[in-house]
């Protein structure tokens, strides 16, 4: 009975760790993509201003 409890606790701990890591990776990826979108928008805006003149 004790071994089943230990295995269950380890599986729950593993699931929590994996969830935390995945959420952190998702947040990092979102920040990188957002930075790239902002950079592209700034570049497009400067190109548009140059062509309008």
PDB file of N, CA and C in Angstrom:
ATOM      1  N   UNK A   1       0.822  -1.196   0.000  1.00  0.00           N
ATOM      2  CA  UNK A   1       0.000   0.000   0.000  1.00  0.00           C
ATOM      3  C   UNK A   1       0.865   1.258   0.000  1.00  0.00           C
ATOM      4  N   UNK A   2       1.940   1.245   0.753  1.00  0.00           N
ATOM      5  CA  UNK A   2       2.825   2.401   0.816  1.00  0.00           C
ATOM      6  C   UNK A   2       3.469   2.672  -0.541  1.00  0.00           C
ATOM      7  N   UNK A   3       3.855   1.609  -1.232  1.00  0.00           N
ATOM      8  CA  UNK A   3       4.503   1.795  -2.527  1.00  0.00           C
ATOM      9  C   UNK A   3       3.539   2.397  -3.551  1.00  0.00           C
ATOM     10  N   UNK A   4       2.280   2.029  -3.493  1.00  0.00           N
ATOM     11  CA  UNK A   4       1.282   2.602  -4.406  1.00  0.00           C
ATOM     12  C   UNK A   4       1.100   4.086  -4.117  1.00  0.00           C
ATOM     13  N   UNK A   5       1.100   4.451  -2.869  1.00  0.00           N
ATOM     14  CA  UNK A   5       0.970   5.856  -2.475  1.00  0.00           C
ATOM     15  C   UNK A   5       2.170   6.663  -2.953  1.00  0.00           C
ATOM     16  N   UNK A   6       3.353   6.109  -2.798  1.00  0.00           N
ATOM     17  CA  UNK A   6       4.572   6.798  -3.243  1.00  0.00           C
ATOM     18  C   UNK A   6       4.553   6.981  -4.748  1.00  0.00           C
ATOM     19  N   UNK A   7       4.184   5.950  -5.484  1.00  0.00           N
ATOM     20  CA  UNK A   7       4.115   6.045  -6.949  1.00  0.00           C
ATOM     21  C   UNK A   7       3.093   7.092  -7.368  1.00  0.00           C
ATOM     22  N   UNK A   8       1.956   7.113  -6.708  1.00  0.00           N
ATOM     23  CA  UNK A   8       0.922   8.102  -7.024  1.00  0.00           C
ATOM     24  C   UNK A   8       1.421   9.526  -6.764  1.00  0.00           C
ATOM     25  N   UNK A   9       2.086   9.729  -5.638  1.00  0.00           N
ATOM     26  CA  UNK A   9       2.625  11.061  -5.328  1.00  0.00           C
ATOM     27  C   UNK A   9       3.686  11.489  -6.346  1.00  0.00           C
ATOM     28  N   UNK A  10       4.531  10.553  -6.752  1.00  0.00           N
ATOM     29  CA  UNK A  10       5.567  10.867  -7.740  1.00  0.00           C
ATOM     30  C   UNK A  10       4.931  11.228  -9.075  1.00  0.00           C
ATOM     31  N   UNK A  11       3.895  10.512  -9.477  1.00  0.00           N
ATOM     32  CA  UNK A  11       3.211  10.821 -10.734  1.00  0.00           C
ATOM     33  C   UNK A  11       2.541  12.190 -10.682  1.00  0.00           C
ATOM     34  N   UNK A  12       1.940  12.519  -9.550  1.00  0.00           N
ATOM     35  CA  UNK A  12       1.323  13.842  -9.394  1.00  0.00           C
ATOM     36  C   UNK A  12       2.387  14.928  -9.440  1.00  0.00           C
ATOM     37  N   UNK A  13       3.506  14.711  -8.778  1.00  0.00           N
ATOM     38  CA  UNK A  13       4.603  15.676  -8.794  1.00  0.00           C
ATOM     39  C   UNK A  13       5.147  15.856 -10.203  1.00  0.00           C
ATOM     40  N   UNK A  14       5.315  14.762 -10.917  1.00  0.00           N
ATOM     41  CA  UNK A  14       5.800  14.837 -12.296  1.00  0.00           C
ATOM     42  C   UNK A  14       4.836  15.632 -13.171  1.00  0.00           C
ATOM     43  N   UNK A  15       3.542  15.390 -13.014  1.00  0.00           N
ATOM     44  CA  UNK A  15       2.541  16.114 -13.798  1.00  0.00           C
ATOM     45  C   UNK A  15       2.588  17.609 -13.492  1.00  0.00           C
ATOM     46  N   UNK A  16       2.752  17.953 -12.233  1.00  0.00           N
ATOM     47  CA  UNK A  16       2.844  19.374 -11.851  1.00  0.00           C
ATOM     48  C   UNK A  16       4.082  20.033 -12.445  1.00  0.00           C
ATOM     49  N   UNK A  17       5.200  19.341 -12.406  1.00  0.00           N
ATOM     50  CA  UNK A  17       6.443  19.886 -12.960  1.00  0.00           C
ATOM     51  C   UNK A  17       6.307  20.073 -14.467  1.00  0.00           C
ATOM     52  N   UNK A  18       5.765  19.078 -15.150  1.00  0.00           N
ATOM     53  CA  UNK A  18       5.597  19.184 -16.604  1.00  0.00           C
ATOM     54  C   UNK A  18       4.647  20.318 -16.975  1.00  0.00           C
ATOM     55  N   UNK A  19       3.598  20.481 -16.209  1.00  0.00           N
ATOM     56  CA  UNK A  19       2.651  21.568 -16.477  1.00  0.00           C
ATOM     57  C   UNK A  19       3.327  22.923 -16.303  1.00  0.00           C
ATOM     58  N   UNK A  20       4.098  23.061 -15.238  1.00  0.00           N
ATOM     59  CA  UNK A  20       4.808  24.317 -14.981  1.00  0.00           C
ATOM     60  C   UNK A  20       5.784  24.632 -16.121  1.00  0.00           C
ATOM     61  N   UNK A  21       6.551  23.632 -16.530  1.00  0.00           N
ATOM     62  CA  UNK A  21       7.542  23.837 -17.595  1.00  0.00           C
ATOM     63  C   UNK A  21       6.847  24.191 -18.906  1.00  0.00           C
ATOM     64  N   UNK A  22       5.767  23.508 -19.221  1.00  0.00           N
ATOM     65  CA  UNK A  22       5.046  23.790 -20.466  1.00  0.00           C
ATOM     66  C   UNK A  22       4.448  25.190 -20.469  1.00  0.00           C
ATOM     67  N   UNK A  23       3.899  25.609 -19.337  1.00  0.00           N
ATOM     68  CA  UNK A  23       3.337  26.961 -19.255  1.00  0.00           C
ATOM     69  C   UNK A  23       4.427  28.014 -19.389  1.00  0.00           C
ATOM     70  N   UNK A  24       5.574  27.756 -18.791  1.00  0.00           N
ATOM     71  CA  UNK A  24       6.691  28.705 -18.890  1.00  0.00           C
ATOM     72  C   UNK A  24       7.181  28.788 -20.341  1.00  0.00           C
ATOM     73  N   UNK A  25       7.289  27.645 -21.009  1.00  0.00           N
ATOM     74  CA  UNK A  25       7.705  27.640 -22.417  1.00  0.00           C
ATOM     75  C   UNK A  25       6.690  28.358 -23.293  1.00  0.00           C
ATOM     76  N   UNK A  26       5.418  28.161 -23.018  1.00  0.00           N
ATOM     77  CA  UNK A  26       4.374  28.824 -23.795  1.00  0.00           C
ATOM     78  C   UNK A  26       4.450  30.334 -23.603  1.00  0.00           C
ATOM     79  N   UNK A  27       4.695  30.776 -22.384  1.00  0.00           N
ATOM     80  CA  UNK A  27       4.806  32.214 -22.114  1.00  0.00           C
ATOM     81  C   UNK A  27       6.011  32.807 -22.829  1.00  0.00           C
ATOM     82  N   UNK A  28       7.138  32.103 -22.783  1.00  0.00           N
ATOM     83  CA  UNK A  28       8.348  32.579 -23.461  1.00  0.00           C
ATOM     84  C   UNK A  28       8.122  32.665 -24.966  1.00  0.00           C
ATOM     85  N   UNK A  29       7.494  31.638 -25.525  1.00  0.00           N
ATOM     86  CA  UNK A  29       7.207  31.640 -26.960  1.00  0.00           C
ATOM     87  C   UNK A  29       6.281  32.781 -27.324  1.00  0.00           C
ATOM     88  N   UNK A  30       5.273  33.028 -26.518  1.00  0.00           N
ATOM     89  CA  UNK A  30       4.351  34.133 -26.774  1.00  0.00           C
ATOM     90  C   UNK A  30       5.084  35.473 -26.753  1.00  0.00           C
ATOM     91  N   UNK A  31       5.973  35.651 -25.794  1.00  0.00           N
ATOM     92  CA  UNK A  31       6.728  36.907 -25.719  1.00  0.00           C
ATOM     93  C   UNK A  31       7.619  37.095 -26.935  1.00  0.00           C
ATOM     94  N   UNK A  32       8.275  36.037 -27.379  1.00  0.00           N
ATOM     95  CA  UNK A  32       9.148  36.124 -28.558  1.00  0.00           C
ATOM     96  C   UNK A  32       8.326  36.473 -29.796  1.00  0.00           C
ATOM     97  N   UNK A  33       7.191  35.794 -29.974  1.00  0.00           N
ATOM     98  CA  UNK A  33       6.342  36.081 -31.138  1.00  0.00           C
ATOM     99  C   UNK A  33       5.803  37.500 -31.095  1.00  0.00           C
ATOM    100  N   UNK A  34       5.402  37.952 -29.918  1.00  0.00           N
ATOM    101  CA  UNK A  34       4.891  39.317 -29.787  1.00  0.00           C
ATOM    102  C   UNK A  34       5.981  40.335 -30.125  1.00  0.00           C
ATOM    103  N   UNK A  35       7.194  40.108 -29.662  1.00  0.00           N
ATOM    104  CA  UNK A  35       8.307  41.005 -29.983  1.00  0.00           C
ATOM    105  C   UNK A  35       8.562  41.053 -31.485  1.00  0.00           C
ATOM    106  N   UNK A  36       8.474  39.901 -32.137  1.00  0.00           N
ATOM    107  CA  UNK A  36       8.693  39.861 -33.591  1.00  0.00           C
ATOM    108  C   UNK A  36       7.590  40.594 -34.333  1.00  0.00           C
ATOM    109  N   UNK A  37       6.356  40.443 -33.884  1.00  0.00           N
ATOM    110  CA  UNK A  37       5.238  41.140 -34.520  1.00  0.00           C
ATOM    111  C   UNK A  37       5.397  42.643 -34.355  1.00  0.00           C
ATOM    112  N   UNK A  38       5.765  43.080 -33.165  1.00  0.00           N
ATOM    113  CA  UNK A  38       5.957  44.516 -32.922  1.00  0.00           C
ATOM    114  C   UNK A  38       7.081  45.050 -33.800  1.00  0.00           C
ATOM    115  N   UNK A  39       8.173  44.303 -33.917  1.00  0.00           N
ATOM    116  CA  UNK A  39       9.285  44.734 -34.760  1.00  0.00           C
ATOM    117  C   UNK A  39       8.854  44.837 -36.224  1.00  0.00           C
ATOM    118  N   UNK A  40       8.083  43.869 -36.693  1.00  0.00           N
ATOM    119  CA  UNK A  40       7.604  43.918 -38.081  1.00  0.00           C
ATOM    120  C   UNK A  40       6.651  45.082 -38.308  1.00  0.00           C
ATOM    121  N   UNK A  41       5.785  45.342 -37.341  1.00  0.00           N
ATOM    122  CA  UNK A  41       4.871  46.477 -37.483  1.00  0.00           C
ATOM    123  C   UNK A  41       5.631  47.797 -37.521  1.00  0.00           C
ATOM    124  N   UNK A  42       6.641  47.925 -36.680  1.00  0.00           N
ATOM    125  CA  UNK A  42       7.460  49.141 -36.694  1.00  0.00           C
ATOM    126  C   UNK A  42       8.178  49.297 -38.029  1.00  0.00           C
ATOM    127  N   UNK A  43       8.701  48.208 -38.540  1.00  0.00           N
ATOM    128  CA  UNK A  43       9.401  48.245 -39.831  1.00  0.00           C
ATOM    129  C   UNK A  43       8.430  48.619 -40.947  1.00  0.00           C
ATOM    130  N   UNK A  44       7.249  48.026 -40.950  1.00  0.00           N
ATOM    131  CA  UNK A  44       6.256  48.347 -41.976  1.00  0.00           C
ATOM    132  C   UNK A  44       5.811  49.800 -41.882  1.00  0.00           C
ATOM    133  N   UNK A  45       5.679  50.298 -40.673  1.00  0.00           N
ATOM    134  CA  UNK A  45       5.267  51.689 -40.486  1.00  0.00           C
ATOM    135  C   UNK A  45       6.325  52.648 -41.020  1.00  0.00           C
ATOM    136  N   UNK A  46       7.588  52.350 -40.753  1.00  0.00           N
ATOM    137  CA  UNK A  46       8.649  53.227 -41.259  1.00  0.00           C
ATOM    138  C   UNK A  46       8.723  53.154 -42.789  1.00  0.00           C
ATOM    139  N   UNK A  47       8.513  51.978 -43.361  1.00  0.00           N
ATOM    140  CA  UNK A  47       8.507  51.849 -44.824  1.00  0.00           C
ATOM    141  C   UNK A  47       7.329  52.616 -45.420  1.00  0.00           C
ATOM    142  N   UNK A  48       6.187  52.552 -44.754  1.00  0.00           N
ATOM    143  CA  UNK A  48       5.007  53.251 -45.249  1.00  0.00           C
ATOM    144  C   UNK A  48       5.237  54.762 -45.223  1.00  0.00           C
ATOM    145  N   UNK A  49       5.829  55.264 -44.148  1.00  0.00           N
ATOM    146  CA  UNK A  49       6.106  56.693 -44.061  1.00  0.00           C
ATOM    147  C   UNK A  49       7.067  57.130 -45.150  1.00  0.00           C
ATOM    148  N   UNK A  50       8.039  56.268 -45.457  1.00  0.00           N
ATOM    149  CA  UNK A  50       9.008  56.594 -46.498  1.00  0.00           C
ATOM    150  C   UNK A  50       8.345  56.647 -47.875  1.00  0.00           C
ATOM    151  N   UNK A  51       7.413  55.738 -48.142  1.00  0.00           N
ATOM    152  CA  UNK A  51       6.755  55.704 -49.437  1.00  0.00           C
ATOM    153  C   UNK A  51       5.727  56.815 -49.588  1.00  0.00           C
ATOM    154  N   UNK A  52       5.113  57.242 -48.484  1.00  0.00           N
ATOM    155  CA  UNK A  52       4.119  58.301 -48.544  1.00  0.00           C
ATOM    156  C   UNK A  52       4.776  59.629 -48.889  1.00  0.00           C
ATOM    157  N   UNK A  53       5.979  59.825 -48.397  1.00  0.00           N
ATOM    158  CA  UNK A  53       6.698  61.091 -48.670  1.00  0.00           C
ATOM    159  C   UNK A  53       7.114  61.133 -50.069  1.00  0.00           C
TER     160      UNK A  53
END
